[in-house]
Short mmCIF file of C-alpha atoms in Angstrom, two decimals:
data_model
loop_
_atom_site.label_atom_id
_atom_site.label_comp_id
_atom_site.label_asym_id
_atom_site.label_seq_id
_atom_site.Cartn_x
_atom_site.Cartn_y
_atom_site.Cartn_z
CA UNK A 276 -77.34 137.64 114.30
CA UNK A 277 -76.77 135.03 117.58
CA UNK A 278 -75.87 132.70 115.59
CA UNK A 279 -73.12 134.90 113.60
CA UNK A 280 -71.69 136.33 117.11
CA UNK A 281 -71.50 132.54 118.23
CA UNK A 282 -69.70 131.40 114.93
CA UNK A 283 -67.22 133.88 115.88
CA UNK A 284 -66.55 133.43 118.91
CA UNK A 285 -65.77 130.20 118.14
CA UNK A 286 -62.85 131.05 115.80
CA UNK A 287 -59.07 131.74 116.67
CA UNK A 288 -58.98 135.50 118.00
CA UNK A 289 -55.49 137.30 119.11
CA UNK A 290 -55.32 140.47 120.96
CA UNK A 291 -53.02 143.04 120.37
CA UNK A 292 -53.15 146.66 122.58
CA UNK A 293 -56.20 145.98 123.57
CA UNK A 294 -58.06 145.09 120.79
CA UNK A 295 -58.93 141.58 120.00
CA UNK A 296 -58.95 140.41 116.28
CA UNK A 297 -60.29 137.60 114.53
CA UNK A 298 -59.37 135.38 112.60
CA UNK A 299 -61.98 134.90 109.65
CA UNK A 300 -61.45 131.91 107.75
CA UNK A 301 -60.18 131.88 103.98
CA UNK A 302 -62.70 132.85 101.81
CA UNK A 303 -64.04 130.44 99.24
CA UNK A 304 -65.27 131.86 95.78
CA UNK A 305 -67.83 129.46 94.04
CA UNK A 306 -67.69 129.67 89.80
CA UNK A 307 -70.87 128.87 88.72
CA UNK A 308 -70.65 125.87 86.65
CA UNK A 309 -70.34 126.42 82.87
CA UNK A 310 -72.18 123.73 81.24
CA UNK A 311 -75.24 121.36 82.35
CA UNK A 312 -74.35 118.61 84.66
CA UNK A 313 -74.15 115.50 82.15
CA UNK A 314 -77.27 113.72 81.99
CA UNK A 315 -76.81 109.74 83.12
CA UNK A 316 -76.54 107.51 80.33
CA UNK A 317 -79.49 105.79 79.22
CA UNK A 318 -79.13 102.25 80.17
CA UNK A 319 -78.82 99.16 77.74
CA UNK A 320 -81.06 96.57 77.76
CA UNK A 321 -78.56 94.12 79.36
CA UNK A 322 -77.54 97.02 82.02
CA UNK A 323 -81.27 97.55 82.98
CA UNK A 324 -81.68 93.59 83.00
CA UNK A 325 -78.03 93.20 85.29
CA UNK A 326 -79.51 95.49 87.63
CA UNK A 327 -82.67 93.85 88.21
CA UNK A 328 -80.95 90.85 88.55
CA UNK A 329 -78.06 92.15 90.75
CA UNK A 330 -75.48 90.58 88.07
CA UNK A 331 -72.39 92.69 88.82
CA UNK A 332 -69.79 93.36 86.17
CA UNK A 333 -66.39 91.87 86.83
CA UNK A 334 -63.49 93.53 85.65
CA UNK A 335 -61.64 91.36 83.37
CA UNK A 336 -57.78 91.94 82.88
CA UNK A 337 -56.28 93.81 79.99
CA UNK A 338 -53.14 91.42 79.69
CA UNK A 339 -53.64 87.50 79.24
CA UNK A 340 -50.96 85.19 79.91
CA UNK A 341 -49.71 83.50 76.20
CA UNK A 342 -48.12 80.14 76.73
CA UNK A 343 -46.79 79.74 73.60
CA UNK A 344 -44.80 83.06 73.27
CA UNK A 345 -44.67 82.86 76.98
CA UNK A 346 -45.40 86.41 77.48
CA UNK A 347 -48.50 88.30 78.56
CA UNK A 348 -50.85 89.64 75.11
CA UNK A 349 -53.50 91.92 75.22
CA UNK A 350 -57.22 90.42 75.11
CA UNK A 351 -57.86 92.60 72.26
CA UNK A 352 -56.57 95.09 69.96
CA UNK A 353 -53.26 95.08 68.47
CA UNK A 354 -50.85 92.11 69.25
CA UNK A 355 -53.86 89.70 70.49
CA UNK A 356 -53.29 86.56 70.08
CA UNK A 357 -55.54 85.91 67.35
CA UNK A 358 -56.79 81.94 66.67
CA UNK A 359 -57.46 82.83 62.81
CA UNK A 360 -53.87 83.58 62.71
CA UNK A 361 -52.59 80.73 63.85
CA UNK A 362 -50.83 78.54 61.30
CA UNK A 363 -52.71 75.33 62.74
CA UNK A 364 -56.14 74.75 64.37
CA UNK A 365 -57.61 71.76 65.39
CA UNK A 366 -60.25 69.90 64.38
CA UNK A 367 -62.85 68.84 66.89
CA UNK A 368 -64.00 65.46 67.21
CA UNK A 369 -67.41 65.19 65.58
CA UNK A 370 -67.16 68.05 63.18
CA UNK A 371 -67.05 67.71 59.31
CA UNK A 372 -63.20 66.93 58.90
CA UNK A 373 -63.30 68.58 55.34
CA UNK A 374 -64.60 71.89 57.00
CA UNK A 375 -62.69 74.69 56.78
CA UNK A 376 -62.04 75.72 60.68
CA UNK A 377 -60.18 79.26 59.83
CA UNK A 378 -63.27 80.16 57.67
CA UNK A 379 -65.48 79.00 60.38
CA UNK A 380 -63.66 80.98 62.94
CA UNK A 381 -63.96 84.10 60.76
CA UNK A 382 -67.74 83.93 60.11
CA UNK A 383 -68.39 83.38 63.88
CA UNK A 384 -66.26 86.47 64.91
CA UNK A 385 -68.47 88.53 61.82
CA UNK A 386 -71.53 87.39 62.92
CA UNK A 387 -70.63 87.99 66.96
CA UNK A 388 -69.45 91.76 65.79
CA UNK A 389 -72.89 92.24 63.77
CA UNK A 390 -75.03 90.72 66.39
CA UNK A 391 -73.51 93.41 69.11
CA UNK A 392 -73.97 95.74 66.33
CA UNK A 393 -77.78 95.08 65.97
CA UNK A 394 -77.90 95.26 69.68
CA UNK A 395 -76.49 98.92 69.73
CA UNK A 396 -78.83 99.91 67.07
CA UNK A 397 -81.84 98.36 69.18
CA UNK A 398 -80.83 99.98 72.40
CA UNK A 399 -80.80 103.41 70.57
CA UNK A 400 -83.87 102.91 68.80
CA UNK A 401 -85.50 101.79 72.24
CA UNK A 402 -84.64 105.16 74.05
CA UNK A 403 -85.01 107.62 71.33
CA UNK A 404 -88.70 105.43 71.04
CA UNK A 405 -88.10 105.23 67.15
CA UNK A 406 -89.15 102.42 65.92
CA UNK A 407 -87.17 99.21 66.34
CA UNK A 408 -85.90 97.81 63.39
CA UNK A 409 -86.63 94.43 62.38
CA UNK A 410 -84.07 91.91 61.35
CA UNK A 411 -86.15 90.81 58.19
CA UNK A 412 -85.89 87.53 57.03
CA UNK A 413 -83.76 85.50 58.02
CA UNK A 414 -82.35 82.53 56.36
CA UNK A 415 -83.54 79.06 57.73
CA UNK A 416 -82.36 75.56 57.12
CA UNK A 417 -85.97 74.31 56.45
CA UNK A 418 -88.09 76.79 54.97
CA UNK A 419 -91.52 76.76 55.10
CA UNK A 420 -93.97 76.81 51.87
CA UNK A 421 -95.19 80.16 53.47
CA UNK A 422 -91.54 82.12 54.38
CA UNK A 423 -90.28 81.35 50.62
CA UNK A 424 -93.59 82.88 49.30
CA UNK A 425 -91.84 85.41 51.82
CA UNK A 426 -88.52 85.77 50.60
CA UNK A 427 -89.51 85.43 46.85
CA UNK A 428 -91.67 88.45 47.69
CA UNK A 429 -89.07 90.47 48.95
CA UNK A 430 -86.11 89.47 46.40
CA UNK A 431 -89.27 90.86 43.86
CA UNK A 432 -89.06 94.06 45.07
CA UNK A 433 -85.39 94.37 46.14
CA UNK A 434 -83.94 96.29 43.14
CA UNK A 435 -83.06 99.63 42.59
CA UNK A 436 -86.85 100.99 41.23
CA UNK A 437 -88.33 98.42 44.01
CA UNK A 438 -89.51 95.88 41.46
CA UNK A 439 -90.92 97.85 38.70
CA UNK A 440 -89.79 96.30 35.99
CA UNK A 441 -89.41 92.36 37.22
CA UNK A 442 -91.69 90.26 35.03
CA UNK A 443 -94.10 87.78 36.98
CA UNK A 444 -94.78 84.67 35.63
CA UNK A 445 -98.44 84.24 34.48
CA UNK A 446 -100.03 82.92 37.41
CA UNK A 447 -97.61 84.08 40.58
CA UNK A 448 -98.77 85.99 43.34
CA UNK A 449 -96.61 87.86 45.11
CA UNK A 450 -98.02 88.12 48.52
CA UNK A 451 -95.85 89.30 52.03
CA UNK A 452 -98.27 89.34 54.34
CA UNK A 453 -102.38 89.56 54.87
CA UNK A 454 -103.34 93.38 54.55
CA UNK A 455 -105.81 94.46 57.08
CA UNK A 456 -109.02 95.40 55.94
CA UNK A 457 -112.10 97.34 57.49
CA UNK A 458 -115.22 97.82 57.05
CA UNK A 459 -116.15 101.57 55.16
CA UNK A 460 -116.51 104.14 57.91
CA UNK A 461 -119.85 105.13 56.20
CA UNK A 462 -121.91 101.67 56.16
CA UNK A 463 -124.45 101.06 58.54
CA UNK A 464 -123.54 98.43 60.56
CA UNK A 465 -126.52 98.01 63.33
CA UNK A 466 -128.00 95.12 61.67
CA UNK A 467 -124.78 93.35 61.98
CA UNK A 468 -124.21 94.53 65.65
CA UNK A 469 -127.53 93.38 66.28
CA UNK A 470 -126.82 89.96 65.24
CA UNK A 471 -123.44 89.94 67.23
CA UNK A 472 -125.50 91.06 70.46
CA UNK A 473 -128.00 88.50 69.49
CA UNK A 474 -125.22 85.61 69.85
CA UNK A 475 -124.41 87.26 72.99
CA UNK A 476 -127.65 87.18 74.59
CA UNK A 477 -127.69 83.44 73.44
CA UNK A 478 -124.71 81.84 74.83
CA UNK A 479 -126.06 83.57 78.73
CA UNK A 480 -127.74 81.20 80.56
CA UNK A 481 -131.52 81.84 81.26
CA UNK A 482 -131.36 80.32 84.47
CA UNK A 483 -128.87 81.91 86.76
CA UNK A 484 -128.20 79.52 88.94
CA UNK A 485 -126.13 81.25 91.65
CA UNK A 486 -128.96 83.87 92.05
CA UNK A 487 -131.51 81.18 91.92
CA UNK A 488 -129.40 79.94 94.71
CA UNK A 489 -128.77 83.32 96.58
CA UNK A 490 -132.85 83.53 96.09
CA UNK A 491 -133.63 79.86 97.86
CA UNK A 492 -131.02 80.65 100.74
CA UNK A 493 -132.92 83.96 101.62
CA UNK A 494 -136.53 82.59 101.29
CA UNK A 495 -134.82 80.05 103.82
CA UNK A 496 -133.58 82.37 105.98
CA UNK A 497 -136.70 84.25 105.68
CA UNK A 498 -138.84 81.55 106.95
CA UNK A 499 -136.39 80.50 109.90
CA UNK A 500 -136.68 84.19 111.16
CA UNK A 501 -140.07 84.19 110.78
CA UNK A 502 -140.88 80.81 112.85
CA UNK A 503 -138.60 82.27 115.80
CA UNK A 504 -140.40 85.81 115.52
CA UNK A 505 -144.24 83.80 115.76
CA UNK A 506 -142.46 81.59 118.20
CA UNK A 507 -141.24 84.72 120.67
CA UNK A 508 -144.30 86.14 121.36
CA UNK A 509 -147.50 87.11 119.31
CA UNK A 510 -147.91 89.62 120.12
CA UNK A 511 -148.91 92.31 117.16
CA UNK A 512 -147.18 90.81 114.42
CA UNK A 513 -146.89 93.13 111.67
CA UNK A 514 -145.97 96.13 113.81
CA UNK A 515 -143.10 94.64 115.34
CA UNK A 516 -142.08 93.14 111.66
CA UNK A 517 -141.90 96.57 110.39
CA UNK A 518 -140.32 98.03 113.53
CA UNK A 519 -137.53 95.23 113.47
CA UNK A 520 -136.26 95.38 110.18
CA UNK A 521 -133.07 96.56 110.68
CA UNK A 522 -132.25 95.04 107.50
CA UNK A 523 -133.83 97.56 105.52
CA UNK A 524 -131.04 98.40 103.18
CA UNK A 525 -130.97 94.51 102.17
CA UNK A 526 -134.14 92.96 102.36
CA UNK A 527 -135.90 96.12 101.84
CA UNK A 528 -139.89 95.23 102.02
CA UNK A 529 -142.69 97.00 103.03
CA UNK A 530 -143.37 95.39 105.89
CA UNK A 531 -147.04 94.64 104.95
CA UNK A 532 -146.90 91.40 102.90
CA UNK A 533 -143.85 89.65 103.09
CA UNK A 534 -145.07 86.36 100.98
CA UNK A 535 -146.38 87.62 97.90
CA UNK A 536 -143.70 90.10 96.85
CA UNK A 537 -141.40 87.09 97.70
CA UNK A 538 -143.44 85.11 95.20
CA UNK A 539 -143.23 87.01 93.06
CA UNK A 540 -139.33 87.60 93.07
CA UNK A 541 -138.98 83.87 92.89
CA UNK A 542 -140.43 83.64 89.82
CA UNK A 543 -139.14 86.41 87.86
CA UNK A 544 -135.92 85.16 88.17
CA UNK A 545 -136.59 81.41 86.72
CA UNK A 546 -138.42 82.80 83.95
CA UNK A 547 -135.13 84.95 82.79
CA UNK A 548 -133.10 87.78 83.35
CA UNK A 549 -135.13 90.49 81.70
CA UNK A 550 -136.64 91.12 84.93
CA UNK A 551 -134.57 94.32 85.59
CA UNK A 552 -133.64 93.18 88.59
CA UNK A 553 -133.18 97.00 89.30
CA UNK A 554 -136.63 98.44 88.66
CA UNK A 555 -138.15 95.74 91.34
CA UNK A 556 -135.95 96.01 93.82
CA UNK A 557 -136.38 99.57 93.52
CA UNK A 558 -139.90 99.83 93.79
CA UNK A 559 -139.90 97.49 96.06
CA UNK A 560 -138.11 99.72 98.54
CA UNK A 561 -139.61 103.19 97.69
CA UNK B 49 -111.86 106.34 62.73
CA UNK B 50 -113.65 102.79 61.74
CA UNK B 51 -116.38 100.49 62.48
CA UNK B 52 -115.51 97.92 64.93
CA UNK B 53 -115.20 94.65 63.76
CA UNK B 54 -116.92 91.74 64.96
CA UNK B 55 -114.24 90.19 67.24
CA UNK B 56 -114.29 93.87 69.07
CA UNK B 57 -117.48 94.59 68.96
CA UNK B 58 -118.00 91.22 70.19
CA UNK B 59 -115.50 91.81 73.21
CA UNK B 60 -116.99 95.25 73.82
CA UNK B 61 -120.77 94.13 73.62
CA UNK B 62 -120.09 91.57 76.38
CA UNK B 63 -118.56 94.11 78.78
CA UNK B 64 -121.49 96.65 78.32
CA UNK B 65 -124.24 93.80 78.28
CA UNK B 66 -122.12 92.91 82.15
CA UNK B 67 -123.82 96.55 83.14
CA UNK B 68 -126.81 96.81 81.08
CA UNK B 69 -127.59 93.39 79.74
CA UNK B 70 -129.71 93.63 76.57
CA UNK B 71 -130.20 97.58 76.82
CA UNK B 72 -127.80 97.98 74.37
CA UNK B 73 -130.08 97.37 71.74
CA UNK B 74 -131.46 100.59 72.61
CA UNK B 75 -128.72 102.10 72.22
CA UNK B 76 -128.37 101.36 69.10
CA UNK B 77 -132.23 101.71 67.97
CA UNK B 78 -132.79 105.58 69.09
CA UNK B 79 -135.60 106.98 68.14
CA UNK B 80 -133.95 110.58 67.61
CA UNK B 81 -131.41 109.40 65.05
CA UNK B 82 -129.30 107.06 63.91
CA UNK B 83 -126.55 106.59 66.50
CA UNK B 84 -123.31 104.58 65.91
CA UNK B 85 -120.46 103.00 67.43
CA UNK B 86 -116.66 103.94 66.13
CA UNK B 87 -113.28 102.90 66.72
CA UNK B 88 -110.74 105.65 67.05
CA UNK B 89 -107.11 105.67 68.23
CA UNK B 90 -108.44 102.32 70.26
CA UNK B 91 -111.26 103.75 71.86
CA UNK B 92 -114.72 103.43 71.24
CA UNK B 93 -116.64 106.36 70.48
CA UNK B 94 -121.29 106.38 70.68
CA UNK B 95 -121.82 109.14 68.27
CA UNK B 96 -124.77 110.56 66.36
CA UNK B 97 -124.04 109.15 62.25
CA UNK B 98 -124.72 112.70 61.10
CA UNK B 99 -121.68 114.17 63.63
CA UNK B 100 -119.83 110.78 62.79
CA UNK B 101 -119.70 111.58 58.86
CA UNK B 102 -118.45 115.30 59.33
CA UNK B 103 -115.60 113.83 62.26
CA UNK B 104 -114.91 111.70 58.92
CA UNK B 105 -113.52 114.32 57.09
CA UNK B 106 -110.59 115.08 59.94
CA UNK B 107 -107.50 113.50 59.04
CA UNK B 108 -107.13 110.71 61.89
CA UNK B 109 -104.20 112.01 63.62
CA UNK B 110 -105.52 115.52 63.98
CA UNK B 111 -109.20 114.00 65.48
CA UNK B 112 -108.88 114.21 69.11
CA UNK B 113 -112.28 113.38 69.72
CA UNK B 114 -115.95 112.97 68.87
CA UNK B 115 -119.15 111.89 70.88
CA UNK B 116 -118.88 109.91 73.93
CA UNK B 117 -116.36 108.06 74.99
CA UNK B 118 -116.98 104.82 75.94
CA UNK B 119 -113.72 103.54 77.08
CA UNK B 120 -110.55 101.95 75.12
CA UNK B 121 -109.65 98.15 74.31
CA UNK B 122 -105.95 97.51 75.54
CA UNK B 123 -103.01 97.55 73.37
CA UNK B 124 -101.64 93.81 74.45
CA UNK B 125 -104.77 91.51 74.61
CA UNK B 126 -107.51 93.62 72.88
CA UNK B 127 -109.80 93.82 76.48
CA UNK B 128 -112.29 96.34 76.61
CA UNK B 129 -111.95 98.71 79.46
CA UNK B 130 -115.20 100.80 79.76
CA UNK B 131 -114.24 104.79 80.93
CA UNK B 132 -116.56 107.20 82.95
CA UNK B 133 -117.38 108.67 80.28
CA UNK B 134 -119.78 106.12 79.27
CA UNK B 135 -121.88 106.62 82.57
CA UNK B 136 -124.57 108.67 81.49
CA UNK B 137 -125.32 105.93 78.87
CA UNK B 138 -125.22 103.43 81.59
CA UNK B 139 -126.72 104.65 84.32
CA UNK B 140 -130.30 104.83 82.44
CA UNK B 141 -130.38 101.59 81.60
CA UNK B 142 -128.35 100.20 84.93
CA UNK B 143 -129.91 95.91 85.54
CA UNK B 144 -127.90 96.23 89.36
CA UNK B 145 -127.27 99.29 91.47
CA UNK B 146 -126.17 99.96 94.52
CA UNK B 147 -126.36 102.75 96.38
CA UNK B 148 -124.26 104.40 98.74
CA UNK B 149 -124.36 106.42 101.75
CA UNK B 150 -123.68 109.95 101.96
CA UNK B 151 -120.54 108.86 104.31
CA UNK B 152 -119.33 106.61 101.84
CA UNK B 153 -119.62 108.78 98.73
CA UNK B 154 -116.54 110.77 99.27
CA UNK B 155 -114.28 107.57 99.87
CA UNK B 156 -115.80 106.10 96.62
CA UNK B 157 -115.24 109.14 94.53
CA UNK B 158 -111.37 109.76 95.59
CA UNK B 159 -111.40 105.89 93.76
CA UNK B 160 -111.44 103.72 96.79
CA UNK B 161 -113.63 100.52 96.72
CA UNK B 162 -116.51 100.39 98.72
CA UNK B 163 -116.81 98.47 102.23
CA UNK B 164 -120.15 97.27 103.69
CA UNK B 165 -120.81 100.20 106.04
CA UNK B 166 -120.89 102.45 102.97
CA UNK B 167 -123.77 100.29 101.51
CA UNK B 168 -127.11 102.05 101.72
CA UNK B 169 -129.05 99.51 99.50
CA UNK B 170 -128.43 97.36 96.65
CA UNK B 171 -130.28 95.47 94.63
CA UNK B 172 -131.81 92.22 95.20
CA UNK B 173 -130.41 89.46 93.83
CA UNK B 174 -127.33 90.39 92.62
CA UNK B 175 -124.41 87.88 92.16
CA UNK B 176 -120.90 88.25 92.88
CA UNK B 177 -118.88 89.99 89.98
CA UNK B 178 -121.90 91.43 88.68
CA UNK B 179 -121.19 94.98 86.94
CA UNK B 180 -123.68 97.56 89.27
CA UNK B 181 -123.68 101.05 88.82
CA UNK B 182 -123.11 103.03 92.09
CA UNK B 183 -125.89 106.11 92.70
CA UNK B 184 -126.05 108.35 95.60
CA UNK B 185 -128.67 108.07 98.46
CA UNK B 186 -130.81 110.78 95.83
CA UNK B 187 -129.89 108.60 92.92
CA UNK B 188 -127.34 110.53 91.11
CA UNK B 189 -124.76 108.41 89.10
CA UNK B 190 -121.69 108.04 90.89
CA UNK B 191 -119.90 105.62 88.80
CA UNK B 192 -119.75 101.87 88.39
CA UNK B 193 -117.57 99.09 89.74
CA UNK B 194 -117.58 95.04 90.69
CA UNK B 195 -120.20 93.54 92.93
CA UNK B 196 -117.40 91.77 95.35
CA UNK B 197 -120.11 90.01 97.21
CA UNK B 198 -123.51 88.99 96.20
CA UNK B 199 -126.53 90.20 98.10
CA UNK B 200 -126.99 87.71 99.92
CA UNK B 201 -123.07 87.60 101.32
CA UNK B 202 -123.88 91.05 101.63
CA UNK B 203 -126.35 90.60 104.42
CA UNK B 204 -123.96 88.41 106.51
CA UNK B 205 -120.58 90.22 105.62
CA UNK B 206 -118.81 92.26 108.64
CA UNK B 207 -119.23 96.44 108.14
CA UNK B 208 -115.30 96.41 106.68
CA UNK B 209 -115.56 93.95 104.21
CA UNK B 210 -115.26 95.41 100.86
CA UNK B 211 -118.74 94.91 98.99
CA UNK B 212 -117.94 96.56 95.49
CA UNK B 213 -114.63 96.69 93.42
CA UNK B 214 -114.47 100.25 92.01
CA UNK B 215 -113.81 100.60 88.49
CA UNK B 216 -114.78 103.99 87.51
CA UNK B 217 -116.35 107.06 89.10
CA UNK B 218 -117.05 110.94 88.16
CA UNK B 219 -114.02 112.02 90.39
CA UNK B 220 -111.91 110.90 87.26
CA UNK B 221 -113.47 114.21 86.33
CA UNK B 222 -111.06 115.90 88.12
CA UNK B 223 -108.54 113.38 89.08
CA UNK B 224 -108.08 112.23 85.71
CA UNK B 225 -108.93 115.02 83.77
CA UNK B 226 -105.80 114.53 81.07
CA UNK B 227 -106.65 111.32 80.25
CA UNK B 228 -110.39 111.38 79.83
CA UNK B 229 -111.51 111.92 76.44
#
């Protein structure tokens, strides 16, 4: 309510007999909007690649300045000055001089327009998350034993009832590509798991040398602690072993016998790693 | 749904066998039944063969899913990445644990790794990058992650270096609950 009284207040007022009237601004009638805001284009490929790479588009001129007709043409469309048109091209230096340019000029331009074409498709296919189509084979200069087994393939089955009726000869086979193959869903395949597990446990080192390592660097440590505890004072030794091992979480022995469970560590891990490194150390602590 | 073939079950045997080492023969030799593993819209899937053959007679697409999942290889270089889910067939047969302290359990569950002040115990001799499963103080299964330091590093590291990458944990539960199969 404040906050109306100040707002008008603050607006032109005139007062006529007496009575002071305000001046309340035009009022503004909002339409709701009929259709959906547009949705943003999806971008191209190119577009999403620009903007990643900050390329920014440069506007390119409609109008192109023609010095032979000495007048401005369009870039494009009708009344571009068109190269294929042009009663003379020349030949450049190390090209074939019995090659036709016009033609050449032609099949670039067809090829350029079905290229972007291709693109377009691509771009669609990418947003709408069908699936991309492939370009097939294409035609190389040098092809390989294995894409003409390819393309003979394919020209097999490129008529109208997809190679029904095409004769083979006697010993061809038509092959495309390697079909995958499984295994049945209803073999039992343990025995061959085993064997894979087997190979596994084979190629692991029985030795592991880092905790063989780790092992020697505490049985070190252990003993250096242990000369400067005897060396402080004797007084009662185990008691103040037990009291002082503020390691517990780590080293984790009863404080009774220090040596033999250590021995015994040691050599579990030489003789391999089906100690269960878990179980000890567990028991070892509870 | 399929068998795995050798290059995956090759791939996938070595990830397990980084948790459990050879246990996973015992996984496949139960005594109550002959258990199997199956490949299924890229995941991996430890199922009984009697529930395996009646999943069989779903069409593919409409099988969501069957037995335990025991995590998915990737799309782009075929690595096996093992899921929660497979905890409770882990955790049994766990060759490195650590354990973690009741302050730490909440940080490790909301899928944050673990720092050396949250280390109750671990066991000995573990080496760096060693797959350990991660219990509470009363040893329930918490998850499983990365050793990031061995146990002796352990010992000498400073209270906020991290000790354990976390890979997976039963928060996923509820964190991740749409993904989780």
């Amino acid at each position: 309510m404040q906050v109306l009284v100040n707002r008008l207040s603050g607006l032109p007022s005139e007062s006529t007999e007496g009575v002071t009237v305000i001046k309340l601004p035009e009022p503004t009638l909002r339409l709701p909007r009929e259709k959906p805001i547009p949705k943003a284009k999806p971008q191209t490929k190119w577009e999403a690649y620009a903007q990643l790479k900050g390329i920014q588009k440069k506007k390119k001129g409609r109008m192109l300045w023609d010095n032979e007709s000495k007048q401005y043409k369009p870039r494009w469309g009708y009344g571009r000055k068109d190269e294929t048109k042009s009663w003379l091209l020349e030949v450049p230096e190390n090209a074939d001089p019995n090659e036709d340019q016009f033609a050449k000029k032609i099949a670039e331009k067809k090829e350029r327009v079905a290229k972007n074409e291709l693109k377009r498709l691509r771009n669609i296919a990418r947003v709408t998350k069908a699936k991309v189509p492939g370009v097939g084979l294409t035609p190389t200069d040098k092809p390989s034993k294995d894409h003409l087994g390819k393309t003979l393939a394919v020209t097999h089955k490129s008529t109208a009832s997809l190679g029904k009726f095409m004769d083979t000869l006697p010993k061809e086979k038509l092959r495309l590509g390697k079909k995958r193959k499984f295994e049945s869903n209803y073999t039992d395949d343990r025995e061959r798991q085993k064997k894979i597990l087997k190979g596994i446990a084979d190629g692991t080192p029985v030795l592991d040398v880092n905790r063989a390592a780790n092992i020697a660097k505490h049985r070190e440590e252990r003993e250096r602690s242990m000369a400067k505890k005897s060396g402080d004072g004797e007084k009662k030794k185990a008691g103040a072993k037990g009291k002082k091992g503020g390691k517990k979480s780590f080293s984790g022995k009863p404080s009774g016998k220090p040596k033999k469970t250590f021995a015994g560590k040691t050599k579990k891990s030489f003789s391999g790693k089906k100690g269960g490194g878990g179980g000890g150390a567990k028991k070892g602590r509870k | 749904m399929r068998p795995l073939t050798e290059e995956e079950t090759k791939t996938f045997f070595e990830k397990l066998s980084k948790y459990i080492g050879d246990s996973i023969a015992l996984l496949l030799d139960r005594q109550d039944g002959a258990y199997c593993f199956r490949l299924h819209k890229e995941r991996v899937y430890y199922i009984s063969e009697e529930l395996m053959k009646k999943a069989g007679n779903i069409a593919g697409e409409n099988l969501l899913s069957f037995g335990t999942c025991f995590g998915k290889f990737t799309r782009k270089d075929r690595k096996f990445m093992l899921h929660v889910t497979a905890l409770d067939y882990l955790a049994p047969y766990a060759k490195y644990k650590v354990w973690l302290k009741p302050s730490a359990e909440q940080q490790f569950l909301y899928g944050h790794n673990v720092v050396k002040s949250g280390l109750g115990r671990i066991t000995e001799g573990t080496s760096d990058h060693q797959g350990v499963i991660v219990y509470s103080m009363n040893d329930m299964p918490l998850g499983f992650g990365l050793a990031a330091k061995s146990t002796e590093a352990c010992r000498h590291a400073d209270p906020m270096m991290v000790v354990l990458h976390h890979q997976a944990d039963i928060g996923e539960y509820i964190r991740n609950e749409n993904a989780l199969v």
